[in-house]
Amino acid sequence: MNQLRRCVACRRCGAKQEFVRIVRLKDGSVVVAGDSRVHGRSVYFCRTAECIEKAKKKGTASRLLKAQIASWAWDEVVGLLVQ
């Protein structure tokens, strides 16, 4: 069974492996999760700088996670694009 996810910026659907995931944990902290075993409320982004910048600028990810995303977390997401 293929698990489809949707980018919060461009709304494109695709396989789970095509996206970067940010998770809000139960304690309220926000982490970039490369592992699906991290549990919590999550949002997905395409692996493009355009989608990440769009979500950051509009505040879409923060609103959906119901938490503020620290600048270091955004930097970590952008760092994943380089890999």
Short mmCIF file of the N, C-alpha and C atoms (twelve columns), coordinates in Angstrom:
data_MODEL
# 
_entry.id   MODEL 
# 
loop_
_atom_site.group_PDB 
_atom_site.id 
_atom_site.type_symbol 
_atom_site.label_atom_id 
_atom_site.label_alt_id 
_atom_site.label_comp_id 
_atom_site.label_asym_id 
_atom_site.label_seq_id 
_atom_site.Cartn_x 
_atom_site.Cartn_y 
_atom_site.Cartn_z 
_atom_site.pdbx_PDB_model_num 
ATOM 1   N N  . MET A 1  0.835  -1.178 0.000  1 
ATOM 2   C CA . MET A 1  0.000  0.000  0.000  1 
ATOM 3   C C  . MET A 1  0.883  1.245  0.000  1 
ATOM 4   N N  . ASN A 2  0.652  2.116  -0.949 1 
ATOM 5   C CA . ASN A 2  1.431  3.334  -1.081 1 
ATOM 6   C C  . ASN A 2  0.836  4.433  -0.210 1 
ATOM 7   N N  . GLN A 3  1.653  5.014  0.656  1 
ATOM 8   C CA . GLN A 3  1.183  6.061  1.556  1 
ATOM 9   C C  . GLN A 3  1.374  7.420  0.893  1 
ATOM 10  N N  . LEU A 4  0.281  8.089  0.563  1 
ATOM 11  C CA . LEU A 4  0.346  9.389  -0.076 1 
ATOM 12  C C  . LEU A 4  0.306  10.497 0.960  1 
ATOM 13  N N  . ARG A 5  1.073  11.534 0.709  1 
ATOM 14  C CA . ARG A 5  1.099  12.712 1.567  1 
ATOM 15  C C  . ARG A 5  0.927  13.940 0.681  1 
ATOM 16  N N  . ARG A 6  0.602  15.089 1.312  1 
ATOM 17  C CA . ARG A 6  0.381  16.323 0.562  1 
ATOM 18  C C  . ARG A 6  1.305  17.416 1.111  1 
ATOM 19  N N  . CYS A 7  1.962  18.134 0.211  1 
ATOM 20  C CA . CYS A 7  2.823  19.258 0.577  1 
ATOM 21  C C  . CYS A 7  1.943  20.397 1.091  1 
ATOM 22  N N  . VAL A 8  2.323  21.000 2.228  1 
ATOM 23  C CA . VAL A 8  1.520  22.078 2.798  1 
ATOM 24  C C  . VAL A 8  1.667  23.384 2.019  1 
ATOM 25  N N  . ALA A 9  2.664  23.476 1.180  1 
ATOM 26  C CA . ALA A 9  2.887  24.711 0.415  1 
ATOM 27  C C  . ALA A 9  2.229  24.675 -0.960 1 
ATOM 28  N N  . CYS A 10 2.535  23.653 -1.752 1 
ATOM 29  C CA . CYS A 10 2.026  23.601 -3.129 1 
ATOM 30  C C  . CYS A 10 0.841  22.656 -3.293 1 
ATOM 31  N N  . ARG A 11 0.541  21.867 -2.235 1 
ATOM 32  C CA . ARG A 11 -0.593 20.941 -2.221 1 
ATOM 33  C C  . ARG A 11 -0.416 19.736 -3.151 1 
ATOM 34  N N  . ARG A 12 0.800  19.469 -3.617 1 
ATOM 35  C CA . ARG A 12 1.067  18.318 -4.472 1 
ATOM 36  C C  . ARG A 12 1.031  17.042 -3.641 1 
ATOM 37  N N  . CYS A 13 0.398  16.014 -4.180 1 
ATOM 38  C CA . CYS A 13 0.362  14.703 -3.528 1 
ATOM 39  C C  . CYS A 13 1.497  13.846 -4.069 1 
ATOM 40  N N  . GLY A 14 2.024  12.997 -3.214 1 
ATOM 41  C CA . GLY A 14 3.074  12.093 -3.645 1 
ATOM 42  C C  . GLY A 14 3.380  11.068 -2.577 1 
ATOM 43  N N  . ALA A 15 4.310  10.198 -2.875 1 
ATOM 44  C CA . ALA A 15 4.719  9.163  -1.928 1 
ATOM 45  C C  . ALA A 15 5.393  9.794  -0.716 1 
ATOM 46  N N  . LYS A 16 5.241  9.165  0.406  1 
ATOM 47  C CA . LYS A 16 5.761  9.660  1.679  1 
ATOM 48  C C  . LYS A 16 7.271  9.957  1.612  1 
ATOM 49  N N  . GLN A 17 8.006  9.152  0.860  1 
ATOM 50  C CA . GLN A 17 9.458  9.296  0.773  1 
ATOM 51  C C  . GLN A 17 9.890  10.541 0.004  1 
ATOM 52  N N  . GLU A 18 8.995  11.168 -0.734 1 
ATOM 53  C CA . GLU A 18 9.328  12.341 -1.538 1 
ATOM 54  C C  . GLU A 18 9.333  13.636 -0.730 1 
ATOM 55  N N  . PHE A 19 8.925  13.568 0.530  1 
ATOM 56  C CA . PHE A 19 8.729  14.770 1.321  1 
ATOM 57  C C  . PHE A 19 9.646  14.843 2.531  1 
ATOM 58  N N  . VAL A 20 9.802  16.061 3.040  1 
ATOM 59  C CA . VAL A 20 10.475 16.326 4.311  1 
ATOM 60  C C  . VAL A 20 9.369  16.492 5.344  1 
ATOM 61  N N  . ARG A 21 9.561  15.956 6.532  1 
ATOM 62  C CA . ARG A 21 8.514  15.963 7.567  1 
ATOM 63  C C  . ARG A 21 8.967  16.763 8.781  1 
ATOM 64  N N  . ILE A 22 8.085  17.635 9.273  1 
ATOM 65  C CA . ILE A 22 8.312  18.357 10.526 1 
ATOM 66  C C  . ILE A 22 7.225  17.912 11.499 1 
ATOM 67  N N  . VAL A 23 7.626  17.627 12.747 1 
ATOM 68  C CA . VAL A 23 6.713  17.061 13.735 1 
ATOM 69  C C  . VAL A 23 6.687  17.920 15.000 1 
ATOM 70  N N  . ARG A 24 5.469  18.142 15.530 1 
ATOM 71  C CA . ARG A 24 5.317  18.755 16.861 1 
ATOM 72  C C  . ARG A 24 5.092  17.610 17.839 1 
ATOM 73  N N  . LEU A 25 5.978  17.516 18.815 1 
ATOM 74  C CA . LEU A 25 5.891  16.457 19.812 1 
ATOM 75  C C  . LEU A 25 4.881  16.812 20.894 1 
ATOM 76  N N  . LYS A 26 4.553  15.862 21.750 1 
ATOM 77  C CA . LYS A 26 3.575  16.087 22.817 1 
ATOM 78  C C  . LYS A 26 3.992  17.208 23.763 1 
ATOM 79  N N  . ASP A 27 5.294  17.393 23.961 1 
ATOM 80  C CA . ASP A 27 5.760  18.446 24.866 1 
ATOM 81  C C  . ASP A 27 5.758  19.834 24.217 1 
ATOM 82  N N  . GLY A 28 5.348  19.915 22.941 1 
ATOM 83  C CA . GLY A 28 5.254  21.192 22.238 1 
ATOM 84  C C  . GLY A 28 6.463  21.552 21.401 1 
ATOM 85  N N  . SER A 29 7.544  20.793 21.528 1 
ATOM 86  C CA . SER A 29 8.732  21.079 20.736 1 
ATOM 87  C C  . SER A 29 8.525  20.615 19.298 1 
ATOM 88  N N  . VAL A 30 9.250  21.263 18.389 1 
ATOM 89  C CA . VAL A 30 9.135  20.961 16.962 1 
ATOM 90  C C  . VAL A 30 10.467 20.413 16.476 1 
ATOM 91  N N  . VAL A 31 10.420 19.272 15.769 1 
ATOM 92  C CA . VAL A 31 11.637 18.641 15.259 1 
ATOM 93  C C  . VAL A 31 11.468 18.279 13.794 1 
ATOM 94  N N  . VAL A 32 12.587 18.226 13.090 1 
ATOM 95  C CA . VAL A 32 12.600 17.734 11.713 1 
ATOM 96  C C  . VAL A 32 12.819 16.232 11.812 1 
ATOM 97  N N  . ALA A 33 11.865 15.463 11.305 1 
ATOM 98  C CA . ALA A 33 11.903 14.007 11.476 1 
ATOM 99  C C  . ALA A 33 12.206 13.324 10.157 1 
ATOM 100 N N  . GLY A 34 13.351 12.690 10.097 1 
ATOM 101 C CA . GLY A 34 13.671 11.885 8.941  1 
ATOM 102 C C  . GLY A 34 13.171 10.466 9.130  1 
ATOM 103 N N  . ASP A 35 12.707 10.183 10.335 1 
ATOM 104 C CA . ASP A 35 12.269 8.843  10.707 1 
ATOM 105 C C  . ASP A 35 10.764 8.858  10.952 1 
ATOM 106 N N  . SER A 36 10.056 7.924  10.374 1 
ATOM 107 C CA . SER A 36 8.603  7.886  10.538 1 
ATOM 108 C C  . SER A 36 8.196  7.380  11.922 1 
ATOM 109 N N  . ARG A 37 9.149  6.948  12.733 1 
ATOM 110 C CA . ARG A 37 8.824  6.439  14.061 1 
ATOM 111 C C  . ARG A 37 8.653  7.554  15.088 1 
ATOM 112 N N  . VAL A 38 8.882  8.805  14.686 1 
ATOM 113 C CA . VAL A 38 8.665  9.941  15.578 1 
ATOM 114 C C  . VAL A 38 7.179  10.257 15.536 1 
ATOM 115 N N  . HIS A 39 6.528  10.196 16.703 1 
ATOM 116 C CA . HIS A 39 5.085  10.376 16.758 1 
ATOM 117 C C  . HIS A 39 4.726  11.801 17.154 1 
ATOM 118 N N  . GLY A 40 3.683  12.318 16.552 1 
ATOM 119 C CA . GLY A 40 3.185  13.642 16.867 1 
ATOM 120 C C  . GLY A 40 2.469  14.227 15.666 1 
ATOM 121 N N  . ARG A 41 2.016  15.463 15.814 1 
ATOM 122 C CA . ARG A 41 1.332  16.158 14.722 1 
ATOM 123 C C  . ARG A 41 2.383  16.565 13.693 1 
ATOM 124 N N  . SER A 42 2.151  16.276 12.409 1 
ATOM 125 C CA . SER A 42 3.204  16.533 11.427 1 
ATOM 126 C C  . SER A 42 2.681  17.204 10.165 1 
ATOM 127 N N  . VAL A 43 3.616  17.840 9.463  1 
ATOM 128 C CA . VAL A 43 3.350  18.428 8.145  1 
ATOM 129 C C  . VAL A 43 4.459  17.971 7.209  1 
ATOM 130 N N  . TYR A 44 4.149  17.973 5.923  1 
ATOM 131 C CA . TYR A 44 5.089  17.516 4.902  1 
ATOM 132 C C  . TYR A 44 5.352  18.623 3.886  1 
ATOM 133 N N  . PHE A 45 6.592  18.673 3.391  1 
ATOM 134 C CA . PHE A 45 7.016  19.622 2.366  1 
ATOM 135 C C  . PHE A 45 7.659  18.874 1.216  1 
ATOM 136 N N  . CYS A 46 7.487  19.402 0.003  1 
ATOM 137 C CA . CYS A 46 8.269  18.902 -1.135 1 
ATOM 138 C C  . CYS A 46 9.737  19.224 -0.857 1 
ATOM 139 N N  . ARG A 47 10.610 18.508 -1.473 1 
ATOM 140 C CA . ARG A 47 12.048 18.752 -1.290 1 
ATOM 141 C C  . ARG A 47 12.545 19.833 -2.248 1 
ATOM 142 N N  . THR A 48 11.830 20.973 -2.254 1 
ATOM 143 C CA . THR A 48 12.252 22.109 -3.072 1 
ATOM 144 C C  . THR A 48 12.320 23.356 -2.197 1 
ATOM 145 N N  . ALA A 49 13.268 24.220 -2.511 1 
ATOM 146 C CA . ALA A 49 13.415 25.458 -1.749 1 
ATOM 147 C C  . ALA A 49 12.178 26.336 -1.886 1 
ATOM 148 N N  . GLU A 50 11.525 26.302 -3.047 1 
ATOM 149 C CA . GLU A 50 10.339 27.130 -3.274 1 
ATOM 150 C C  . GLU A 50 9.224  26.769 -2.301 1 
ATOM 151 N N  . CYS A 51 8.958  25.489 -2.128 1 
ATOM 152 C CA . CYS A 51 7.886  25.057 -1.227 1 
ATOM 153 C C  . CYS A 51 8.207  25.399 0.222  1 
ATOM 154 N N  . ILE A 52 9.434  25.218 0.616  1 
ATOM 155 C CA . ILE A 52 9.817  25.508 1.995  1 
ATOM 156 C C  . ILE A 52 9.720  26.998 2.277  1 
ATOM 157 N N  . GLU A 53 10.202 27.828 1.359  1 
ATOM 158 C CA . GLU A 53 10.106 29.281 1.532  1 
ATOM 159 C C  . GLU A 53 8.658  29.749 1.544  1 
ATOM 160 N N  . LYS A 54 7.834  29.169 0.696  1 
ATOM 161 C CA . LYS A 54 6.420  29.542 0.633  1 
ATOM 162 C C  . LYS A 54 5.713  29.215 1.953  1 
ATOM 163 N N  . ALA A 55 5.955  28.036 2.482  1 
ATOM 164 C CA . ALA A 55 5.335  27.636 3.750  1 
ATOM 165 C C  . ALA A 55 5.839  28.485 4.906  1 
ATOM 166 N N  . LYS A 56 7.121  28.818 4.880  1 
ATOM 167 C CA . LYS A 56 7.711  29.648 5.936  1 
ATOM 168 C C  . LYS A 56 7.122  31.058 5.886  1 
ATOM 169 N N  . LYS A 57 7.029  31.619 4.700  1 
ATOM 170 C CA . LYS A 57 6.537  32.990 4.524  1 
ATOM 171 C C  . LYS A 57 5.063  33.117 4.909  1 
ATOM 172 N N  . LYS A 58 4.244  32.161 4.482  1 
ATOM 173 C CA . LYS A 58 2.808  32.228 4.757  1 
ATOM 174 C C  . LYS A 58 2.444  31.730 6.156  1 
ATOM 175 N N  . GLY A 59 3.353  31.022 6.826  1 
ATOM 176 C CA . GLY A 59 3.067  30.494 8.154  1 
ATOM 177 C C  . GLY A 59 2.171  29.268 8.142  1 
ATOM 178 N N  . THR A 60 2.078  28.632 7.001  1 
ATOM 179 C CA . THR A 60 1.203  27.471 6.857  1 
ATOM 180 C C  . THR A 60 1.590  26.348 7.816  1 
ATOM 181 N N  . ALA A 61 2.857  26.019 7.874  1 
ATOM 182 C CA . ALA A 61 3.302  24.905 8.716  1 
ATOM 183 C C  . ALA A 61 3.066  25.206 10.188 1 
ATOM 184 N N  . SER A 62 3.381  26.410 10.624 1 
ATOM 185 C CA . SER A 62 3.163  26.784 12.031 1 
ATOM 186 C C  . SER A 62 1.686  26.705 12.395 1 
ATOM 187 N N  . ARG A 63 0.843  27.165 11.511 1 
ATOM 188 C CA . ARG A 63 -0.600 27.136 11.769 1 
ATOM 189 C C  . ARG A 63 -1.107 25.696 11.857 1 
ATOM 190 N N  . LEU A 64 -0.682 24.841 10.939 1 
ATOM 191 C CA . LEU A 64 -1.136 23.449 10.949 1 
ATOM 192 C C  . LEU A 64 -0.589 22.659 12.135 1 
ATOM 193 N N  . LEU A 65 0.641  22.974 12.538 1 
ATOM 194 C CA . LEU A 65 1.229  22.286 13.694 1 
ATOM 195 C C  . LEU A 65 0.730  22.862 15.014 1 
ATOM 196 N N  . LYS A 66 0.127  24.046 14.947 1 
ATOM 197 C CA . LYS A 66 -0.315 24.762 16.149 1 
ATOM 198 C C  . LYS A 66 0.862  25.033 17.068 1 
ATOM 199 N N  . ALA A 67 1.995  25.405 16.466 1 
ATOM 200 C CA . ALA A 67 3.218  25.707 17.207 1 
ATOM 201 C C  . ALA A 67 4.135  26.547 16.321 1 
ATOM 202 N N  . GLN A 68 4.967  27.365 16.948 1 
ATOM 203 C CA . GLN A 68 5.952  28.144 16.204 1 
ATOM 204 C C  . GLN A 68 7.129  27.251 15.830 1 
ATOM 205 N N  . ILE A 69 7.628  27.445 14.629 1 
ATOM 206 C CA . ILE A 69 8.785  26.682 14.158 1 
ATOM 207 C C  . ILE A 69 10.009 27.576 14.264 1 
ATOM 208 N N  . ALA A 70 10.993 27.135 15.027 1 
ATOM 209 C CA . ALA A 70 12.209 27.919 15.253 1 
ATOM 210 C C  . ALA A 70 13.024 28.032 13.974 1 
ATOM 211 N N  . SER A 71 13.837 29.081 13.912 1 
ATOM 212 C CA . SER A 71 14.647 29.307 12.711 1 
ATOM 213 C C  . SER A 71 15.639 28.166 12.472 1 
ATOM 214 N N  . TRP A 72 16.150 27.546 13.532 1 
ATOM 215 C CA . TRP A 72 17.088 26.430 13.350 1 
ATOM 216 C C  . TRP A 72 16.404 25.252 12.676 1 
ATOM 217 N N  . ALA A 73 15.106 25.065 12.940 1 
ATOM 218 C CA . ALA A 73 14.383 23.958 12.302 1 
ATOM 219 C C  . ALA A 73 14.246 24.214 10.803 1 
ATOM 220 N N  . TRP A 74 13.958 25.467 10.425 1 
ATOM 221 C CA . TRP A 74 13.885 25.810 9.006  1 
ATOM 222 C C  . TRP A 74 15.237 25.601 8.340  1 
ATOM 223 N N  . ASP A 75 16.313 25.987 9.044  1 
ATOM 224 C CA . ASP A 75 17.666 25.795 8.504  1 
ATOM 225 C C  . ASP A 75 17.961 24.303 8.298  1 
ATOM 226 N N  . GLU A 76 17.486 23.474 9.224  1 
ATOM 227 C CA . GLU A 76 17.700 22.028 9.107  1 
ATOM 228 C C  . GLU A 76 16.936 21.458 7.907  1 
ATOM 229 N N  . VAL A 77 15.732 21.959 7.664  1 
ATOM 230 C CA . VAL A 77 14.950 21.514 6.512  1 
ATOM 231 C C  . VAL A 77 15.667 21.888 5.227  1 
ATOM 232 N N  . VAL A 78 16.161 23.112 5.151  1 
ATOM 233 C CA . VAL A 78 16.894 23.559 3.960  1 
ATOM 234 C C  . VAL A 78 18.156 22.729 3.790  1 
ATOM 235 N N  . GLY A 79 18.806 22.365 4.896  1 
ATOM 236 C CA . GLY A 79 19.995 21.513 4.862  1 
ATOM 237 C C  . GLY A 79 19.699 20.136 4.279  1 
ATOM 238 N N  . LEU A 80 18.498 19.638 4.503  1 
ATOM 239 C CA . LEU A 80 18.115 18.329 3.939  1 
ATOM 240 C C  . LEU A 80 18.005 18.378 2.430  1 
ATOM 241 N N  . LEU A 81 17.751 19.553 1.875  1 
ATOM 242 C CA . LEU A 81 17.650 19.690 0.420  1 
ATOM 243 C C  . LEU A 81 18.989 19.455 -0.250 1 
ATOM 244 N N  . VAL A 82 20.072 19.812 0.445  1 
ATOM 245 C CA . VAL A 82 21.410 19.692 -0.110 1 
ATOM 246 C C  . VAL A 82 21.806 18.224 -0.229 1 
ATOM 247 N N  . GLN A 83 21.312 17.379 0.678  1 
ATOM 248 C CA . GLN A 83 21.700 15.967 0.682  1 
ATOM 249 C C  . GLN A 83 21.195 15.225 -0.511 1 
# 
